[in-house]
mmCIF file of C-alpha atoms and ligand atoms in Angstrom:
data_model
loop_
_atom_site.group_PDB
_atom_site.id
_atom_site.type_symbol
_atom_site.label_atom_id
_atom_site.label_comp_id
_atom_site.label_asym_id
_atom_site.label_seq_id
_atom_site.Cartn_x
_atom_site.Cartn_y
_atom_site.Cartn_z
ATOM 1 C CA MET A 1218 112.187 146.505 153.617
ATOM 2 C CA LYS A 1219 109.456 146.157 156.216
ATOM 3 C CA SER A 1220 106.555 147.183 154.205
ATOM 4 C CA LEU A 1221 107.428 144.755 151.586
ATOM 5 C CA PRO A 1222 105.457 141.749 153.265
ATOM 6 C CA GLU A 1223 102.277 143.725 153.857
ATOM 7 C CA LEU A 1224 102.476 145.134 150.186
ATOM 8 C CA ASN A 1225 102.630 141.369 148.754
ATOM 9 C CA SER A 1226 99.625 140.310 150.964
ATOM 10 C CA ASN A 1227 97.491 143.325 150.078
ATOM 11 C CA THR A 1228 97.861 142.828 146.701
ATOM 12 C CA GLU A 1229 97.364 139.011 146.701
ATOM 13 C CA ALA A 1230 94.219 139.442 148.265
ATOM 14 C CA ALA A 1231 92.932 141.941 145.693
ATOM 15 C CA SER A 1232 93.940 139.806 142.938
ATOM 16 C CA ASP A 1233 92.120 136.485 144.669
ATOM 17 C CA ASP A 1234 89.135 138.689 144.680
ATOM 18 C CA VAL A 1235 89.459 139.681 140.937
ATOM 19 C CA GLY A 1236 89.133 136.374 139.680
ATOM 20 C CA ILE A 1237 85.925 135.661 141.216
ATOM 21 C CA PRO A 1238 82.540 136.100 139.221
ATOM 22 C CA VAL A 1239 80.226 138.315 141.170
ATOM 23 C CA SER A 1240 77.221 136.306 140.929
ATOM 24 C CA VAL A 1241 79.229 133.440 142.894
ATOM 25 C CA LYS A 1242 80.311 136.138 145.499
ATOM 26 C CA ILE A 1243 76.580 137.020 145.868
ATOM 27 C CA ARG A 1244 75.674 133.425 145.906
ATOM 28 C CA GLU A 1245 78.101 132.774 148.790
ATOM 29 C CA ARG A 1246 76.109 135.661 151.044
ATOM 30 C CA LEU A 1247 72.938 134.153 150.176
ATOM 31 C CA GLN A 1248 74.209 130.459 151.211
ATOM 32 C CA ALA A 1249 75.996 132.259 154.375
ATOM 33 C CA ALA A 1250 72.388 133.732 155.418
ATOM 34 C CA ARG A 1251 70.748 130.576 154.669
ATOM 35 C CA ARG A 1252 68.270 132.334 152.373
ATOM 36 C CA ARG A 1253 66.993 130.666 149.373
ATOM 37 C CA PHE A 1254 67.488 131.891 146.136
ATOM 38 C CA ASN A 1255 64.841 130.209 143.709
ATOM 39 C CA ALA A 1256 63.947 132.187 140.178
ATOM 40 C CA ASN A 1257 60.966 134.057 141.974
ATOM 41 C CA ASP A 1258 62.977 135.063 144.757
ATOM 42 C CA ASN A 1259 64.177 138.341 145.505
ATOM 43 C CA ILE A 1260 67.802 138.985 146.273
ATOM 44 C CA ALA A 1261 68.511 142.703 146.183
ATOM 45 C CA ASP A 1262 69.690 142.517 150.000
ATOM 46 C CA PHE A 1263 72.665 140.510 148.859
ATOM 47 C CA ILE A 1264 73.917 142.436 145.963
ATOM 48 C CA GLN A 1265 76.288 145.361 146.984
ATOM 49 C CA PRO A 1266 76.160 148.732 145.302
ATOM 50 C CA GLY A 1267 78.195 148.552 141.651
ATOM 51 C CA GLU A 1268 77.606 144.679 141.416
ATOM 52 C CA LEU A 1269 74.542 144.829 139.264
ATOM 53 C CA GLU A 1270 76.654 146.279 136.563
ATOM 54 C CA LEU A 1271 79.227 143.733 137.035
ATOM 55 C CA LEU A 1272 76.288 140.840 137.045
ATOM 56 C CA LEU A 1273 75.202 142.372 133.540
ATOM 57 C CA ASP A 1274 78.264 141.965 131.932
ATOM 58 C CA GLU A 1275 78.820 138.297 133.671
ATOM 59 C CA VAL A 1276 75.559 137.457 131.937
ATOM 60 C CA GLN A 1277 76.527 139.165 128.356
ATOM 61 C CA HIS A 1278 79.720 137.007 128.477
ATOM 62 C CA LYS A 1279 77.678 134.127 129.205
ATOM 63 C CA MET A 1280 74.932 134.569 126.721
ATOM 64 C CA GLN A 1281 77.571 135.496 124.023
ATOM 65 C CA GLY A 1282 78.611 131.815 124.863
ATOM 66 C CA VAL A 1283 74.961 130.607 124.598
ATOM 67 C CA LEU A 1284 74.916 132.432 121.113
ATOM 68 C CA ASP A 1285 78.374 131.029 120.226
ATOM 69 C CA SER A 1286 77.032 127.406 120.809
ATOM 70 C CA MET A 1287 74.006 128.073 118.905
ATOM 71 C CA VAL A 1288 76.665 128.373 115.704
ATOM 72 C CA ILE A 1289 75.330 132.071 115.112
ATOM 73 C CA ASP A 1290 77.789 134.240 113.646
ATOM 74 C CA THR A 1291 77.565 137.270 115.970
ATOM 75 C CA ALA A 1292 80.649 138.511 114.428
ATOM 76 C CA GLY A 1293 79.333 138.773 110.574
ATOM 77 C CA ASP A 1294 75.644 139.352 111.405
ATOM 78 C CA HIS A 1295 74.865 142.580 112.281
ATOM 79 C CA ASN A 1296 71.282 141.423 113.755
ATOM 80 C CA THR A 1297 73.106 139.622 116.614
ATOM 81 C CA ALA A 1298 75.945 141.562 116.876
ATOM 82 C CA ASN A 1299 74.689 142.818 120.171
ATOM 83 C CA THR A 1300 72.028 140.411 121.260
ATOM 84 C CA ALA A 1301 73.973 138.927 124.361
ATOM 85 C CA ARG A 1302 74.298 142.551 125.823
ATOM 86 C CA ARG A 1303 70.449 143.365 124.933
ATOM 87 C CA VAL A 1304 69.413 140.091 126.293
ATOM 88 C CA ALA A 1305 71.434 140.457 129.661
ATOM 89 C CA LYS A 1306 69.846 144.005 130.017
ATOM 90 C CA MET A 1307 66.477 143.049 129.276
ATOM 91 C CA TYR A 1308 66.640 140.125 132.137
ATOM 92 C CA LEU A 1309 68.578 141.948 134.591
ATOM 93 C CA ASN A 1310 67.035 145.509 134.071
ATOM 94 C CA GLU A 1311 63.466 144.826 132.716
ATOM 95 C CA VAL A 1312 61.876 141.837 132.697
ATOM 96 C CA PHE A 1313 63.450 139.862 135.607
ATOM 97 C CA SER A 1314 64.228 143.233 137.786
ATOM 98 C CA GLY A 1315 62.117 142.180 140.474
ATOM 99 C CA ARG A 1316 64.785 139.769 141.392
ATOM 100 C CA TYR A 1317 67.229 142.153 141.917
ATOM 101 C CA VAL A 1318 65.555 145.525 143.189
ATOM 102 C CA LYS A 1319 64.373 146.257 146.309
ATOM 103 C CA GLY A 1320 60.095 146.467 146.821
ATOM 104 C CA PRO A 1321 58.570 149.725 145.727
ATOM 105 C CA THR A 1322 58.018 151.826 148.849
ATOM 106 C CA ILE A 1323 54.893 152.148 149.634
ATOM 107 C CA THR A 1324 53.219 154.687 151.831
ATOM 108 C CA GLU A 1325 50.195 152.935 153.928
ATOM 109 C CA PHE A 1326 47.738 155.617 155.663
ATOM 110 C CA PRO A 1327 45.474 154.394 158.425
ATOM 111 C CA ASN A 1328 41.796 153.903 157.181
ATOM 112 C CA ALA A 1329 40.443 157.322 158.362
ATOM 113 C CA GLU A 1330 37.418 156.933 156.508
ATOM 114 C CA ARG A 1331 36.721 153.472 158.323
ATOM 115 C CA LEU A 1332 35.795 152.230 154.837
ATOM 116 C CA ASN A 1333 34.488 148.584 155.206
ATOM 117 C CA GLU A 1334 33.208 147.653 151.797
ATOM 118 C CA LEU A 1335 34.326 145.229 149.334
ATOM 119 C CA MET A 1336 36.841 146.917 146.968
ATOM 120 C CA ILE A 1337 37.986 145.583 143.552
ATOM 121 C CA VAL A 1338 41.084 146.674 142.041
ATOM 122 C CA GLY A 1339 41.301 145.417 138.359
ATOM 123 C CA PRO A 1340 42.261 144.342 135.611
ATOM 124 C CA ILE A 1341 45.997 145.033 136.458
ATOM 125 C CA THR A 1342 48.030 143.822 133.258
ATOM 126 C CA VAL A 1343 50.674 141.131 134.452
ATOM 127 C CA ARG A 1344 53.702 140.717 132.601
ATOM 128 C CA SER A 1345 56.482 137.478 133.453
ATOM 129 C CA ALA A 1346 58.067 134.687 132.422
ATOM 130 C CA CYS A 1347 57.475 130.938 133.216
ATOM 131 C CA SER A 1348 60.384 129.306 135.135
ATOM 132 C CA HIS A 1349 60.466 126.522 133.096
ATOM 133 C CA HIS A 1350 61.140 127.675 129.814
ATOM 134 C CA PHE A 1351 61.788 131.618 130.048
ATOM 135 C CA CYS A 1352 58.774 132.094 127.823
ATOM 136 C CA PRO A 1353 56.304 135.141 128.473
ATOM 137 C CA VAL A 1354 53.248 134.960 130.755
ATOM 138 C CA ILE A 1355 50.973 137.668 130.173
ATOM 139 C CA GLY A 1356 47.533 138.395 131.422
ATOM 140 C CA LYS A 1357 45.090 140.124 134.021
ATOM 141 C CA LEU A 1358 45.004 140.227 137.946
ATOM 142 C CA TRP A 1359 41.970 141.276 139.944
ATOM 143 C CA ILE A 1360 42.512 141.996 143.750
ATOM 144 C CA GLY A 1361 39.676 142.172 146.153
ATOM 145 C CA ILE A 1362 39.905 143.776 149.625
ATOM 146 C CA MET A 1363 37.669 143.745 152.355
ATOM 147 C CA PRO A 1364 38.919 146.485 154.872
ATOM 148 C CA ASN A 1365 38.371 146.865 158.459
ATOM 149 C CA GLU A 1366 39.035 149.709 160.555
ATOM 150 C CA ARG A 1367 42.708 148.763 161.413
ATOM 151 C CA THR A 1368 43.342 148.208 157.563
ATOM 152 C CA ASN A 1369 46.164 150.329 156.064
ATOM 153 C CA VAL A 1370 44.903 152.112 152.417
ATOM 154 C CA ILE A 1371 47.321 152.427 149.883
ATOM 155 C CA GLY A 1372 46.751 154.085 146.546
ATOM 156 C CA LEU A 1373 45.141 152.249 143.610
ATOM 157 C CA SER A 1374 48.377 152.262 141.446
ATOM 158 C CA LYS A 1375 50.301 150.756 143.852
ATOM 159 C CA TYR A 1376 48.578 147.100 143.683
ATOM 160 C CA ALA A 1377 49.964 147.638 140.187
ATOM 161 C CA ARG A 1378 53.585 148.516 141.285
ATOM 162 C CA LEU A 1379 53.592 145.457 143.852
ATOM 163 C CA ALA A 1380 52.354 143.231 141.054
ATOM 164 C CA GLU A 1381 55.018 144.330 138.933
ATOM 165 C CA TRP A 1382 57.771 143.689 141.534
ATOM 166 C CA ILE A 1383 56.478 139.651 142.119
ATOM 167 C CA MET A 1384 55.934 139.469 138.395
ATOM 168 C CA GLY A 1385 59.043 140.498 137.223
ATOM 169 C CA ARG A 1386 60.706 137.298 138.231
ATOM 170 C CA PRO A 1387 60.521 134.001 136.393
ATOM 171 C CA GLN A 1388 57.643 132.669 137.818
ATOM 172 C CA ILE A 1389 55.285 129.777 138.373
ATOM 173 C CA GLN A 1390 51.455 131.326 138.382
ATOM 174 C CA GLU A 1391 50.544 129.152 141.415
ATOM 175 C CA GLU A 1392 53.487 130.674 143.562
ATOM 176 C CA ALA A 1393 53.147 134.285 142.306
ATOM 177 C CA VAL A 1394 49.877 134.656 143.190
ATOM 178 C CA VAL A 1395 50.502 133.513 146.718
ATOM 179 C CA GLN A 1396 53.331 135.668 146.970
ATOM 180 C CA LEU A 1397 51.609 138.465 145.766
ATOM 181 C CA ALA A 1398 48.573 137.712 148.333
ATOM 182 C CA ASP A 1399 51.209 137.427 151.289
ATOM 183 C CA LEU A 1400 52.832 140.818 150.177
ATOM 184 C CA ILE A 1401 49.279 142.750 150.176
ATOM 185 C CA GLN A 1402 48.033 141.011 153.332
ATOM 186 C CA GLU A 1403 51.507 142.476 154.742
ATOM 187 C CA LYS A 1404 51.057 145.779 153.595
ATOM 188 C CA THR A 1405 47.316 146.354 154.075
ATOM 189 C CA LYS A 1406 46.236 143.899 156.840
ATOM 190 C CA PRO A 1407 42.489 143.747 155.471
ATOM 191 C CA ASP A 1408 39.567 141.182 157.022
ATOM 192 C CA GLY A 1409 39.795 139.740 153.923
ATOM 193 C CA LEU A 1410 42.058 139.234 150.496
ATOM 194 C CA ALA A 1411 40.976 137.755 147.139
ATOM 195 C CA LEU A 1412 43.304 137.473 144.087
ATOM 196 C CA VAL A 1413 42.354 136.120 140.325
ATOM 197 C CA MET A 1414 45.050 135.885 138.097
ATOM 198 C CA GLU A 1415 44.332 134.774 134.346
ATOM 199 C CA ALA A 1416 47.204 134.614 132.079
ATOM 200 C CA THR A 1417 48.383 133.299 128.863
ATOM 201 C CA HIS A 1418 51.535 131.149 128.767
ATOM 202 C CA TYR A 1419 53.445 131.492 125.705
ATOM 203 C CA CYS A 1420 55.339 128.056 126.444
ATOM 204 C CA MET A 1421 51.924 126.370 125.483
ATOM 205 C CA ALA A 1422 51.365 128.704 122.594
ATOM 206 C CA TRP A 1423 54.577 129.122 120.733
ATOM 207 C CA ARG A 1424 55.944 125.465 121.406
ATOM 208 C CA GLY A 1425 54.536 122.369 123.105
ATOM 209 C CA VAL A 1426 50.739 121.981 122.341
ATOM 210 C CA LYS A 1427 50.968 125.393 120.493
ATOM 211 C CA ASP A 1428 47.453 126.228 122.045
ATOM 212 C CA MET A 1429 46.746 129.988 121.348
ATOM 213 C CA ASN A 1430 43.641 129.905 123.590
ATOM 214 C CA SER A 1431 44.628 127.938 126.776
ATOM 215 C CA LYS A 1432 44.590 130.600 130.009
ATOM 216 C CA MET A 1433 45.672 129.424 133.459
ATOM 217 C CA ILE A 1434 43.227 130.718 136.110
ATOM 218 C CA ASN A 1435 44.345 130.932 139.472
ATOM 219 C CA SER A 1436 43.003 132.152 142.909
ATOM 220 C CA VAL A 1437 43.925 132.628 146.052
ATOM 221 C CA MET A 1438 41.143 133.646 149.074
ATOM 222 C CA ARG A 1439 41.927 134.888 152.593
ATOM 223 C CA GLY A 1440 40.047 135.496 155.577
ATOM 224 C CA VAL A 1441 36.413 136.470 155.340
ATOM 225 C CA PHE A 1442 36.467 135.151 151.425
ATOM 226 C CA LEU A 1443 37.326 132.147 152.743
ATOM 227 C CA LYS A 1444 34.277 132.101 155.076
ATOM 228 C CA ASP A 1445 31.774 133.910 153.599
ATOM 229 C CA VAL A 1446 30.302 132.429 150.182
ATOM 230 C CA ASN A 1447 28.154 135.160 149.217
ATOM 231 C CA LEU A 1448 31.195 137.952 149.210
ATOM 232 C CA ARG A 1449 33.255 135.263 147.169
ATOM 233 C CA ARG A 1450 30.452 135.069 144.964
ATOM 234 C CA GLU A 1451 29.868 138.721 144.896
ATOM 235 C CA PHE A 1452 33.922 139.073 144.000
ATOM 236 C CA LEU A 1453 33.749 136.733 141.273
ATOM 237 C CA ALA A 1454 30.607 138.177 139.432
ATOM 238 C CA LEU A 1455 31.940 141.651 139.938
ATOM 239 C CA ILE A 1456 35.385 140.936 137.851
ATOM 240 C CA PRO A 1457 34.508 141.066 134.416
ATOM 241 C CA ARG A 1458 36.132 138.070 132.796
ATOM 242 C CA GLU A 1459 35.910 137.086 129.086
ATOM 243 C CA ARG A 1460 34.757 133.687 129.031
HETATM 244 ZN ZN1 LIG B 1460 56.916 127.324 130.360
#
């Protein structure tokens, strides 16, 4: 008899939890920690093991609701039968995975060769989607690094992995370049850092003004690239952009 109230309270606690969507639980953790969760923020630290699969089910369910509201016969139309699941997977596991997974592990090495010459990496292909319309943003990125003796050296391919992680979120190009510059700055600590991103925004090509040729170019200059006009010119002259 004595164990009965305990059993009841346990069952209640468990069933309380069951009805709460996993997105709400993750959101509550973010709010409790006073952490921002904008579209281009990474929230991996607030997702527990196994929850991403539950989030996938939740997004699929809501996506099915969108298709239903668009009056698409997903039961009769074999082309859209699994679209809700496909879109959910594409968002969470592919194009926006940079929100949901932890950053790539990058091994940094001390600058043993004491490199102090301008180094340029690029073009790196970048793929994202705009936060405004969730339309693709596809373009190219160039990174200029001015190292010093204390700069950490990372492999060339690692710049692409860092860029992929930052761009794998609904983004705003001018915020993306700043986020990426902050990350590279933190990992490598160079004397100067320069970033140029040139991208086509398909929300302007597919809809809106329907201009296929308009590109947006953003740059970030830090450290010696800000102070030294010649260095900045050298970097900009060396990146082979089509004009
Ligand atoms: Zn847009």
